[in-house]
């Protein structure tokens, strides 16, 4: 009999006390009951045979081992759940691991947690056994905590940035091909309709960037943090632009250069494995930064935008495309799960901070646009790709890493939908010393 069928009621009853009256160890159901309040919208099934919640719930949280319970108890919140889920000690039954969106929605909206009084918490801990409260070693997909990363240098040093980028992007190009689709584009797409295909929407994004930058044949474009070279190849192929991309990921650079050769763009497009700070010192007609600002650190914004300004000729345009906080006063650092499993050292600021820093670097901002709803649609499409290619992705990167991606993308989709985070494009120009500008009276990419 499965755990789901074992108990049709609210919770399995505690075992009968043994002779001598010693209290039995609490069951998984006992622990969940102690840490939640109200009716559970999901089923919780424990490795010990106990269960809690409606038997006909569409979603079951299966705590499959003592280690899984220890993960949940020793790192409450998203980190403990992520550790248990990534290791396979926690199952989300009723949803596909490539897209656990519905499970995350129910847990966020309908499960109400409680903090037991101190005496009750101590009693529960003693009954469980203090050894249960010793954190198990984390799954291998977890990066070191921030304070331990000094082995790779100070935050946002070149060595440490290279390590952080490699952690996320040097996973497997074959894996990314299945998840991201043909465009190999790992940034927010632009949808004219929710029914647009992902490829159509990604091409529309690149075209929007190109039009905002007023790209024309013969111009020179620098794309920092270029990923697999999508913008570089689009600019060269569709606009005849001489385009150079730089990325800290060696795997991305290798894939992008092969794609450039495959598409016959050699001589127009190039991608180099470089830190953006080592990009060629000459000036360009346009600079695009699509999804890099999140990785450089908020304290480095002045140097970063100053660097981009210096790479622009007078009159040249900058398009900065990045994820932001919805609130300018929100903390910059990401939560524990994102920091340990997805983007080590990643930081986000509000759109006001981004615009202010661009202004303070000596650039003139002309236009800003929030595309957060588009990113929610993009993430939903990536999750569909992961589900459709699940077996291949698991064979390529392992079940744990594939689960990280499903969890991260589904959770991010929810955050964009609910305005927890946003995606802003900011367009600016390098204006002349006396205010000279080539920017038109009205945006030249709009009808």
GROMACS .gro file of C-alpha atoms in nm:
model
  447
    1UNK     CA    1   0.000   0.000   0.000
    2UNK     CA    2   0.135   0.344  -0.091
    3UNK     CA    3   0.186   0.621   0.161
    4UNK     CA    4  -0.094   0.819  -0.001
    5UNK     CA    5  -0.345   0.540   0.058
    6UNK     CA    6  -0.226   0.451   0.406
    7UNK     CA    7  -0.434   0.704   0.597
    8UNK     CA    8  -0.760   0.849   0.474
    9UNK     CA    9  -0.812   1.073   0.778
   10UNK     CA   10  -0.640   1.382   0.910
   11UNK     CA   11  -0.328   1.230   1.063
   12UNK     CA   12  -0.208   0.892   1.174
   13UNK     CA   13  -0.230   0.846   1.548
   14UNK     CA   14   0.089   0.836   1.756
   15UNK     CA   15   0.212   0.495   1.846
   16UNK     CA   16   0.100   0.345   2.180
   17UNK     CA   17   0.355   0.437   2.447
   18UNK     CA   18   0.588   0.148   2.523
   19UNK     CA   19   0.616  -0.011   2.866
   20UNK     CA   20   0.773   0.226   3.114
   21UNK     CA   21   0.582   0.523   2.973
   22UNK     CA   22   0.865   0.660   2.758
   23UNK     CA   23   0.727   0.895   2.499
   24UNK     CA   24   0.744   0.762   2.141
   25UNK     CA   25   0.933   0.959   1.877
   26UNK     CA   26   0.698   1.199   1.691
   27UNK     CA   27   0.589   1.094   1.344
   28UNK     CA   28   0.635   1.308   1.035
   29UNK     CA   29   0.265   1.392   1.059
   30UNK     CA   30   0.313   1.506   1.420
   31UNK     CA   31   0.594   1.739   1.315
   32UNK     CA   32   0.393   1.888   1.028
   33UNK     CA   33   0.092   1.937   1.255
   34UNK     CA   34   0.309   2.120   1.506
   35UNK     CA   35   0.448   2.358   1.241
   36UNK     CA   36   0.127   2.440   1.052
   37UNK     CA   37  -0.213   2.578   1.136
   38UNK     CA   38  -0.550   2.533   0.972
   39UNK     CA   39  -0.653   2.277   0.716
   40UNK     CA   40  -0.382   2.156   0.480
   41UNK     CA   41  -0.460   2.191   0.108
   42UNK     CA   42  -0.208   1.917   0.025
   43UNK     CA   43  -0.134   1.567   0.144
   44UNK     CA   44   0.183   1.511   0.347
   45UNK     CA   45   0.311   1.154   0.350
   46UNK     CA   46   0.602   1.046   0.567
   47UNK     CA   47   0.867   0.778   0.530
   48UNK     CA   48   0.741   0.637   0.862
   49UNK     CA   49   0.395   0.564   0.720
   50UNK     CA   50   0.224   0.862   0.881
   51UNK     CA   51   0.015   1.103   0.677
   52UNK     CA   52  -0.167   1.431   0.714
   53UNK     CA   53  -0.411   1.620   0.496
   54UNK     CA   54  -0.689   1.516   0.259
   55UNK     CA   55  -0.643   1.179   0.092
   56UNK     CA   56  -0.781   1.315  -0.235
   57UNK     CA   57  -0.553   1.619  -0.252
   58UNK     CA   58  -0.414   1.675  -0.597
   59UNK     CA   59  -0.063   1.735  -0.461
   60UNK     CA   60   0.129   1.524  -0.211
   61UNK     CA   61   0.446   1.626  -0.030
   62UNK     CA   62   0.628   1.298   0.021
   63UNK     CA   63   0.900   1.323   0.288
   64UNK     CA   64   1.091   1.013   0.189
   65UNK     CA   65   1.369   0.987   0.447
   66UNK     CA   66   1.495   1.102   0.783
   67UNK     CA   67   1.750   1.314   0.597
   68UNK     CA   68   1.468   1.493   0.416
   69UNK     CA   69   1.299   1.576   0.744
   70UNK     CA   70   1.630   1.700   0.885
   71UNK     CA   71   1.679   1.927   0.581
   72UNK     CA   72   1.337   2.081   0.640
   73UNK     CA   73   1.393   2.127   1.014
   74UNK     CA   74   1.749   2.260   1.005
   75UNK     CA   75   1.705   2.519   0.728
   76UNK     CA   76   1.346   2.642   0.749
   77UNK     CA   77   1.220   2.823   0.443
   78UNK     CA   78   1.322   2.791   0.082
   79UNK     CA   79   1.674   2.656   0.147
   80UNK     CA   80   1.565   2.353   0.351
   81UNK     CA   81   1.289   2.267   0.108
   82UNK     CA   82   1.528   2.306  -0.186
   83UNK     CA   83   1.786   2.077  -0.025
   84UNK     CA   84   1.529   1.806   0.041
   85UNK     CA   85   1.374   1.839  -0.304
   86UNK     CA   86   1.699   1.852  -0.502
   87UNK     CA   87   1.837   1.548  -0.316
   88UNK     CA   88   1.519   1.351  -0.388
   89UNK     CA   89   1.431   1.326  -0.017
   90UNK     CA   90   1.120   1.538  -0.075
   91UNK     CA   91   0.883   1.458  -0.358
   92UNK     CA   92   0.616   1.689  -0.501
   93UNK     CA   93   0.374   1.427  -0.631
   94UNK     CA   94   0.098   1.543  -0.863
   95UNK     CA   95   0.319   1.789  -1.054
   96UNK     CA   96   0.602   1.732  -1.301
   97UNK     CA   97   0.949   1.807  -1.160
   98UNK     CA   98   1.021   2.012  -1.469
   99UNK     CA   99   0.738   2.250  -1.379
  100UNK     CA  100   0.631   2.240  -1.012
  101UNK     CA  101   0.453   2.576  -1.051
  102UNK     CA  102   0.115   2.458  -0.921
  103UNK     CA  103   0.269   2.300  -0.611
  104UNK     CA  104   0.461   2.620  -0.534
  105UNK     CA  105   0.146   2.826  -0.582
  106UNK     CA  106  -0.056   2.612  -0.340
  107UNK     CA  107   0.223   2.606  -0.081
  108UNK     CA  108   0.263   2.983  -0.097
  109UNK     CA  109  -0.105   3.074  -0.100
  110UNK     CA  110  -0.273   2.810   0.111
  111UNK     CA  111  -0.030   2.656   0.362
  112UNK     CA  112  -0.012   2.855   0.685
  113UNK     CA  113   0.296   2.800   0.898
  114UNK     CA  114   0.323   2.859   1.271
  115UNK     CA  115   0.616   2.910   1.504
  116UNK     CA  116   0.559   2.693   1.814
  117UNK     CA  117   0.614   2.850   2.156
  118UNK     CA  118   0.962   2.792   2.292
  119UNK     CA  119   0.856   2.523   2.540
  120UNK     CA  120   0.665   2.333   2.272
  121UNK     CA  121   0.954   2.361   2.026
  122UNK     CA  122   1.205   2.232   2.284
  123UNK     CA  123   0.978   1.944   2.374
  124UNK     CA  124   0.940   1.851   2.008
  125UNK     CA  125   1.317   1.870   1.953
  126UNK     CA  126   1.388   1.646   2.253
  127UNK     CA  127   1.132   1.392   2.136
  128UNK     CA  128   1.275   1.391   1.783
  129UNK     CA  129   1.630   1.355   1.909
  130UNK     CA  130   1.882   1.634   1.893
  131UNK     CA  131   2.074   1.448   1.622
  132UNK     CA  132   1.780   1.519   1.390
  133UNK     CA  133   1.861   1.889   1.421
  134UNK     CA  134   2.217   1.850   1.293
  135UNK     CA  135   2.219   1.977   0.932
  136UNK     CA  136   2.300   1.696   0.685
  137UNK     CA  137   2.560   1.773   0.417
  138UNK     CA  138   2.391   1.973   0.137
  139UNK     CA  139   2.341   1.829  -0.212
  140UNK     CA  140   2.639   1.865  -0.449
  141UNK     CA  141   2.449   2.124  -0.658
  142UNK     CA  142   2.471   2.375  -0.370
  143UNK     CA  143   2.736   2.645  -0.385
  144UNK     CA  144   2.923   2.754  -0.074
  145UNK     CA  145   2.756   3.020   0.141
  146UNK     CA  146   2.866   3.377   0.072
  147UNK     CA  147   3.105   3.396   0.367
  148UNK     CA  148   3.293   3.086   0.251
  149UNK     CA  149   3.336   3.202  -0.109
  150UNK     CA  150   3.638   3.411  -0.015
  151UNK     CA  151   3.843   3.112  -0.132
  152UNK     CA  152   3.764   3.249  -0.480
  153UNK     CA  153   3.840   3.609  -0.388
  154UNK     CA  154   3.630   3.902  -0.273
  155UNK     CA  155   3.276   3.935  -0.407
  156UNK     CA  156   3.278   4.042  -0.774
  157UNK     CA  157   3.652   4.006  -0.814
  158UNK     CA  158   3.740   3.864  -1.154
  159UNK     CA  159   3.819   3.518  -1.019
  160UNK     CA  160   3.505   3.495  -0.808
  161UNK     CA  161   3.280   3.629  -1.087
  162UNK     CA  162   3.426   3.370  -1.322
  163UNK     CA  163   3.351   3.094  -1.070
  164UNK     CA  164   2.994   3.218  -1.015
  165UNK     CA  165   2.921   3.237  -1.388
  166UNK     CA  166   3.068   2.891  -1.444
  167UNK     CA  167   2.846   2.748  -1.167
  168UNK     CA  168   2.534   2.848  -1.358
  169UNK     CA  169   2.622   2.863  -1.726
  170UNK     CA  170   2.882   2.592  -1.778
  171UNK     CA  171   2.630   2.317  -1.702
  172UNK     CA  172   2.583   2.164  -2.046
  173UNK     CA  173   2.519   2.331  -2.379
  174UNK     CA  174   2.309   2.031  -2.482
  175UNK     CA  175   2.090   2.083  -2.172
  176UNK     CA  176   2.045   2.451  -2.252
  177UNK     CA  177   1.954   2.369  -2.612
  178UNK     CA  178   1.660   2.162  -2.491
  179UNK     CA  179   1.541   2.411  -2.229
  180UNK     CA  180   1.597   2.740  -2.413
  181UNK     CA  181   1.500   2.618  -2.758
  182UNK     CA  182   1.648   2.698  -3.096
  183UNK     CA  183   1.738   3.060  -3.017
  184UNK     CA  184   1.963   2.956  -2.723
  185UNK     CA  185   1.854   3.278  -2.557
  186UNK     CA  186   1.854   3.293  -2.179
  187UNK     CA  187   1.683   3.628  -2.125
  188UNK     CA  188   1.329   3.763  -2.131
  189UNK     CA  189   1.150   3.735  -2.466
  190UNK     CA  190   0.897   3.989  -2.599
  191UNK     CA  191   0.549   3.858  -2.673
  192UNK     CA  192   0.301   4.040  -2.891
  193UNK     CA  193   0.049   3.776  -2.781
  194UNK     CA  194   0.062   3.500  -2.518
  195UNK     CA  195   0.011   3.263  -2.810
  196UNK     CA  196   0.344   3.357  -2.972
  197UNK     CA  197   0.598   3.078  -2.989
  198UNK     CA  198   0.910   3.117  -2.776
  199UNK     CA  199   1.126   3.147  -3.088
  200UNK     CA  200   0.905   3.422  -3.231
  201UNK     CA  201   0.914   3.609  -2.901
  202UNK     CA  202   1.292   3.583  -2.866
  203UNK     CA  203   1.344   3.714  -3.220
  204UNK     CA  204   1.105   4.001  -3.137
  205UNK     CA  205   1.315   4.083  -2.829
  206UNK     CA  206   1.636   4.102  -3.028
  207UNK     CA  207   1.464   4.312  -3.291
  208UNK     CA  208   1.330   4.549  -3.025
  209UNK     CA  209   1.682   4.594  -2.886
  210UNK     CA  210   1.823   4.650  -3.235
  211UNK     CA  211   1.558   4.911  -3.316
  212UNK     CA  212   1.606   5.094  -2.987
  213UNK     CA  213   1.979   5.107  -3.064
  214UNK     CA  214   1.901   5.227  -3.420
  215UNK     CA  215   2.135   4.966  -3.565
  216UNK     CA  216   2.231   5.005  -3.930
  217UNK     CA  217   2.471   4.829  -4.165
  218UNK     CA  218   2.830   4.922  -4.100
  219UNK     CA  219   2.779   5.016  -3.733
  220UNK     CA  220   2.980   4.849  -3.455
  221UNK     CA  221   2.802   4.686  -3.161
  222UNK     CA  222   2.948   4.564  -2.832
  223UNK     CA  223   2.728   4.312  -2.648
  224UNK     CA  224   2.852   4.251  -2.291
  225UNK     CA  225   2.746   3.930  -2.121
  226UNK     CA  226   2.644   3.801  -2.462
  227UNK     CA  227   2.555   3.445  -2.362
  228UNK     CA  228   2.541   3.214  -2.663
  229UNK     CA  229   2.567   3.510  -2.899
  230UNK     CA  230   2.199   3.555  -2.984
  231UNK     CA  231   2.208   3.936  -3.003
  232UNK     CA  232   2.543   3.936  -3.179
  233UNK     CA  233   2.422   3.696  -3.448
  234UNK     CA  234   2.087   3.875  -3.488
  235UNK     CA  235   2.254   4.215  -3.530
  236UNK     CA  236   2.501   4.081  -3.785
  237UNK     CA  237   2.250   3.872  -3.980
  238UNK     CA  238   1.951   4.110  -3.984
  239UNK     CA  239   2.122   4.453  -3.975
  240UNK     CA  240   2.468   4.402  -4.124
  241UNK     CA  241   2.628   4.523  -3.801
  242UNK     CA  242   2.987   4.445  -3.701
  243UNK     CA  243   2.910   4.282  -3.365
  244UNK     CA  244   3.140   4.171  -3.084
  245UNK     CA  245   3.013   3.978  -2.783
  246UNK     CA  246   3.199   3.895  -2.462
  247UNK     CA  247   3.106   3.635  -2.200
  248UNK     CA  248   3.270   3.492  -1.889
  249UNK     CA  249   3.144   3.144  -1.977
  250UNK     CA  250   3.390   2.945  -2.186
  251UNK     CA  251   3.117   2.697  -2.286
  252UNK     CA  252   2.897   2.980  -2.414
  253UNK     CA  253   3.179   3.136  -2.613
  254UNK     CA  254   3.266   2.806  -2.779
  255UNK     CA  255   2.904   2.736  -2.871
  256UNK     CA  256   2.851   3.092  -2.999
  257UNK     CA  257   3.160   3.090  -3.221
  258UNK     CA  258   3.053   2.759  -3.372
  259UNK     CA  259   2.706   2.903  -3.441
  260UNK     CA  260   2.859   3.212  -3.605
  261UNK     CA  261   3.060   2.993  -3.840
  262UNK     CA  262   2.761   2.767  -3.906
  263UNK     CA  263   2.546   3.065  -4.003
  264UNK     CA  264   2.810   3.217  -4.230
  265UNK     CA  265   2.856   3.526  -4.013
  266UNK     CA  266   3.233   3.506  -3.970
  267UNK     CA  267   3.377   3.849  -4.040
  268UNK     CA  268   3.068   4.027  -3.910
  269UNK     CA  269   3.011   3.859  -3.572
  270UNK     CA  270   3.251   3.741  -3.304
  271UNK     CA  271   3.219   3.614  -2.945
  272UNK     CA  272   3.517   3.612  -2.709
  273UNK     CA  273   3.564   3.445  -2.372
  274UNK     CA  274   3.636   3.764  -2.177
  275UNK     CA  275   3.543   3.951  -1.863
  276UNK     CA  276   3.351   4.260  -1.977
  277UNK     CA  277   3.619   4.469  -1.807
  278UNK     CA  278   3.868   4.333  -2.060
  279UNK     CA  279   3.665   4.423  -2.368
  280UNK     CA  280   3.858   4.616  -2.635
  281UNK     CA  281   3.916   4.980  -2.540
  282UNK     CA  282   3.788   5.131  -2.865
  283UNK     CA  283   3.452   5.306  -2.893
  284UNK     CA  284   3.141   5.149  -3.046
  285UNK     CA  285   2.829   5.292  -3.209
  286UNK     CA  286   2.607   5.097  -2.971
  287UNK     CA  287   2.637   4.882  -2.658
  288UNK     CA  288   2.386   4.623  -2.539
  289UNK     CA  289   2.385   4.466  -2.194
  290UNK     CA  290   2.116   4.197  -2.183
  291UNK     CA  291   2.106   4.011  -1.853
  292UNK     CA  292   2.451   4.100  -1.718
  293UNK     CA  293   2.373   4.372  -1.464
  294UNK     CA  294   2.232   4.111  -1.224
  295UNK     CA  295   2.579   3.955  -1.190
  296UNK     CA  296   2.809   4.253  -1.134
  297UNK     CA  297   2.705   4.369  -0.786
  298UNK     CA  298   2.517   4.689  -0.696
  299UNK     CA  299   2.825   4.856  -0.548
  300UNK     CA  300   2.994   4.815  -0.886
  301UNK     CA  301   2.723   4.998  -1.082
  302UNK     CA  302   2.919   5.326  -1.104
  303UNK     CA  303   3.225   5.153  -1.251
  304UNK     CA  304   3.010   4.932  -1.473
  305UNK     CA  305   2.804   5.206  -1.632
  306UNK     CA  306   3.111   5.428  -1.650
  307UNK     CA  307   3.286   5.151  -1.843
  308UNK     CA  308   2.992   5.119  -2.085
  309UNK     CA  309   2.985   5.496  -2.136
  310UNK     CA  310   3.353   5.495  -2.224
  311UNK     CA  311   3.292   5.227  -2.486
  312UNK     CA  312   3.036   5.447  -2.663
  313UNK     CA  313   3.121   5.710  -2.922
  314UNK     CA  314   2.950   6.049  -2.870
  315UNK     CA  315   2.590   6.004  -2.979
  316UNK     CA  316   2.608   5.626  -2.933
  317UNK     CA  317   2.328   5.438  -2.759
  318UNK     CA  318   2.323   5.196  -2.464
  319UNK     CA  319   2.043   4.947  -2.402
  320UNK     CA  320   2.051   4.793  -2.054
  321UNK     CA  321   1.811   4.499  -2.004
  322UNK     CA  322   1.800   4.345  -1.656
  323UNK     CA  323   1.590   4.197  -1.378
  324UNK     CA  324   1.509   4.442  -1.100
  325UNK     CA  325   1.338   4.454  -0.766
  326UNK     CA  326   0.989   4.598  -0.772
  327UNK     CA  327   1.081   4.820  -0.476
  328UNK     CA  328   1.386   5.049  -0.484
  329UNK     CA  329   1.423   5.004  -0.107
  330UNK     CA  330   1.429   4.623  -0.115
  331UNK     CA  331   1.747   4.433  -0.015
  332UNK     CA  332   1.984   4.375  -0.304
  333UNK     CA  333   2.092   4.023  -0.220
  334UNK     CA  334   1.889   3.726  -0.337
  335UNK     CA  335   1.737   3.460  -0.112
  336UNK     CA  336   1.927   3.155   0.003
  337UNK     CA  337   1.800   2.917  -0.268
  338UNK     CA  338   1.879   3.149  -0.559
  339UNK     CA  339   2.218   3.240  -0.411
  340UNK     CA  340   2.327   2.883  -0.336
  341UNK     CA  341   2.175   2.696  -0.632
  342UNK     CA  342   2.121   2.939  -0.917
  343UNK     CA  343   2.309   3.271  -0.922
  344UNK     CA  344   2.586   3.285  -0.661
  345UNK     CA  345   2.659   3.649  -0.566
  346UNK     CA  346   2.369   3.776  -0.779
  347UNK     CA  347   2.219   4.110  -0.673
  348UNK     CA  348   1.917   4.308  -0.787
  349UNK     CA  349   1.827   4.675  -0.744
  350UNK     CA  350   1.509   4.867  -0.816
  351UNK     CA  351   1.459   5.037  -1.153
  352UNK     CA  352   1.509   5.378  -0.995
  353UNK     CA  353   1.856   5.279  -0.882
  354UNK     CA  354   1.943   5.151  -1.231
  355UNK     CA  355   1.830   5.474  -1.398
  356UNK     CA  356   2.006   5.690  -1.139
  357UNK     CA  357   2.334   5.507  -1.183
  358UNK     CA  358   2.315   5.535  -1.562
  359UNK     CA  359   2.252   5.909  -1.528
  360UNK     CA  360   2.533   5.951  -1.277
  361UNK     CA  361   2.775   5.776  -1.514
  362UNK     CA  362   2.727   6.063  -1.760
  363UNK     CA  363   2.467   5.903  -1.988
  364UNK     CA  364   2.130   6.054  -2.075
  365UNK     CA  365   1.830   5.824  -2.025
  366UNK     CA  366   1.561   5.860  -2.291
  367UNK     CA  367   1.331   5.564  -2.244
  368UNK     CA  368   1.242   5.293  -1.990
  369UNK     CA  369   1.013   4.992  -2.029
  370UNK     CA  370   0.901   4.721  -1.785
  371UNK     CA  371   0.862   4.374  -1.941
  372UNK     CA  372   0.791   4.166  -1.629
  373UNK     CA  373   0.479   3.995  -1.773
  374UNK     CA  374   0.687   3.891  -2.072
  375UNK     CA  375   0.938   3.722  -1.844
  376UNK     CA  376   0.662   3.520  -1.677
  377UNK     CA  377   0.557   3.394  -2.021
  378UNK     CA  378   0.920   3.320  -2.109
  379UNK     CA  379   0.973   3.113  -1.795
  380UNK     CA  380   0.652   2.919  -1.853
  381UNK     CA  381   0.780   2.831  -2.202
  382UNK     CA  382   1.118   2.718  -2.064
  383UNK     CA  383   0.941   2.496  -1.811
  384UNK     CA  384   0.736   2.340  -2.091
  385UNK     CA  385   1.058   2.267  -2.276
  386UNK     CA  386   1.210   2.108  -1.966
  387UNK     CA  387   0.904   1.889  -1.916
  388UNK     CA  388   0.903   1.783  -2.282
  389UNK     CA  389   1.273   1.695  -2.270
  390UNK     CA  390   1.293   1.573  -1.910
  391UNK     CA  391   1.452   1.234  -1.971
  392UNK     CA  392   1.723   1.381  -2.194
  393UNK     CA  393   1.794   1.664  -1.949
  394UNK     CA  394   1.826   1.423  -1.658
  395UNK     CA  395   2.061   1.204  -1.857
  396UNK     CA  396   2.269   1.512  -1.944
  397UNK     CA  397   2.299   1.690  -1.607
  398UNK     CA  398   2.151   1.452  -1.348
  399UNK     CA  399   1.815   1.448  -1.172
  400UNK     CA  400   1.923   1.688  -0.897
  401UNK     CA  401   2.033   1.965  -1.133
  402UNK     CA  402   1.723   1.917  -1.348
  403UNK     CA  403   1.508   1.955  -1.035
  404UNK     CA  404   1.696   2.276  -0.945
  405UNK     CA  405   1.601   2.419  -1.282
  406UNK     CA  406   1.235   2.323  -1.260
  407UNK     CA  407   1.208   2.470  -0.910
  408UNK     CA  408   1.396   2.789  -0.997
  409UNK     CA  409   1.207   2.862  -1.320
  410UNK     CA  410   0.862   2.788  -1.177
  411UNK     CA  411   0.934   3.001  -0.869
  412UNK     CA  412   1.070   3.285  -1.081
  413UNK     CA  413   0.762   3.275  -1.303
  414UNK     CA  414   0.545   3.325  -0.994
  415UNK     CA  415   0.762   3.613  -0.874
  416UNK     CA  416   0.726   3.794  -1.208
  417UNK     CA  417   0.352   3.730  -1.224
  418UNK     CA  418   0.303   3.874  -0.876
  419UNK     CA  419   0.525   4.177  -0.927
  420UNK     CA  420   0.786   4.056  -0.682
  421UNK     CA  421   1.052   4.119  -0.945
  422UNK     CA  422   1.049   4.302  -1.278
  423UNK     CA  423   1.244   4.327  -1.603
  424UNK     CA  424   1.343   4.673  -1.722
  425UNK     CA  425   1.496   4.794  -2.044
  426UNK     CA  426   1.661   5.134  -2.015
  427UNK     CA  427   1.780   5.323  -2.324
  428UNK     CA  428   2.044   5.594  -2.289
  429UNK     CA  429   2.286   5.789  -2.507
  430UNK     CA  430   2.627   5.945  -2.467
  431UNK     CA  431   2.546   6.312  -2.509
  432UNK     CA  432   2.809   6.563  -2.616
  433UNK     CA  433   2.972   6.805  -2.368
  434UNK     CA  434   2.746   7.091  -2.476
  435UNK     CA  435   2.432   6.877  -2.480
  436UNK     CA  436   2.466   6.773  -2.844
  437UNK     CA  437   2.254   6.468  -2.919
  438UNK     CA  438   2.159   6.262  -3.220
  439UNK     CA  439   1.854   6.122  -3.044
  440UNK     CA  440   1.532   6.218  -3.231
  441UNK     CA  441   1.248   6.424  -3.088
  442UNK     CA  442   1.037   6.109  -3.062
  443UNK     CA  443   1.150   5.743  -3.033
  444UNK     CA  444   1.243   5.624  -3.380
  445UNK     CA  445   1.152   5.260  -3.321
  446UNK     CA  446   0.784   5.331  -3.245
  447UNK     CA  447   0.520   5.355  -3.523
   0.00000   0.00000   0.00000
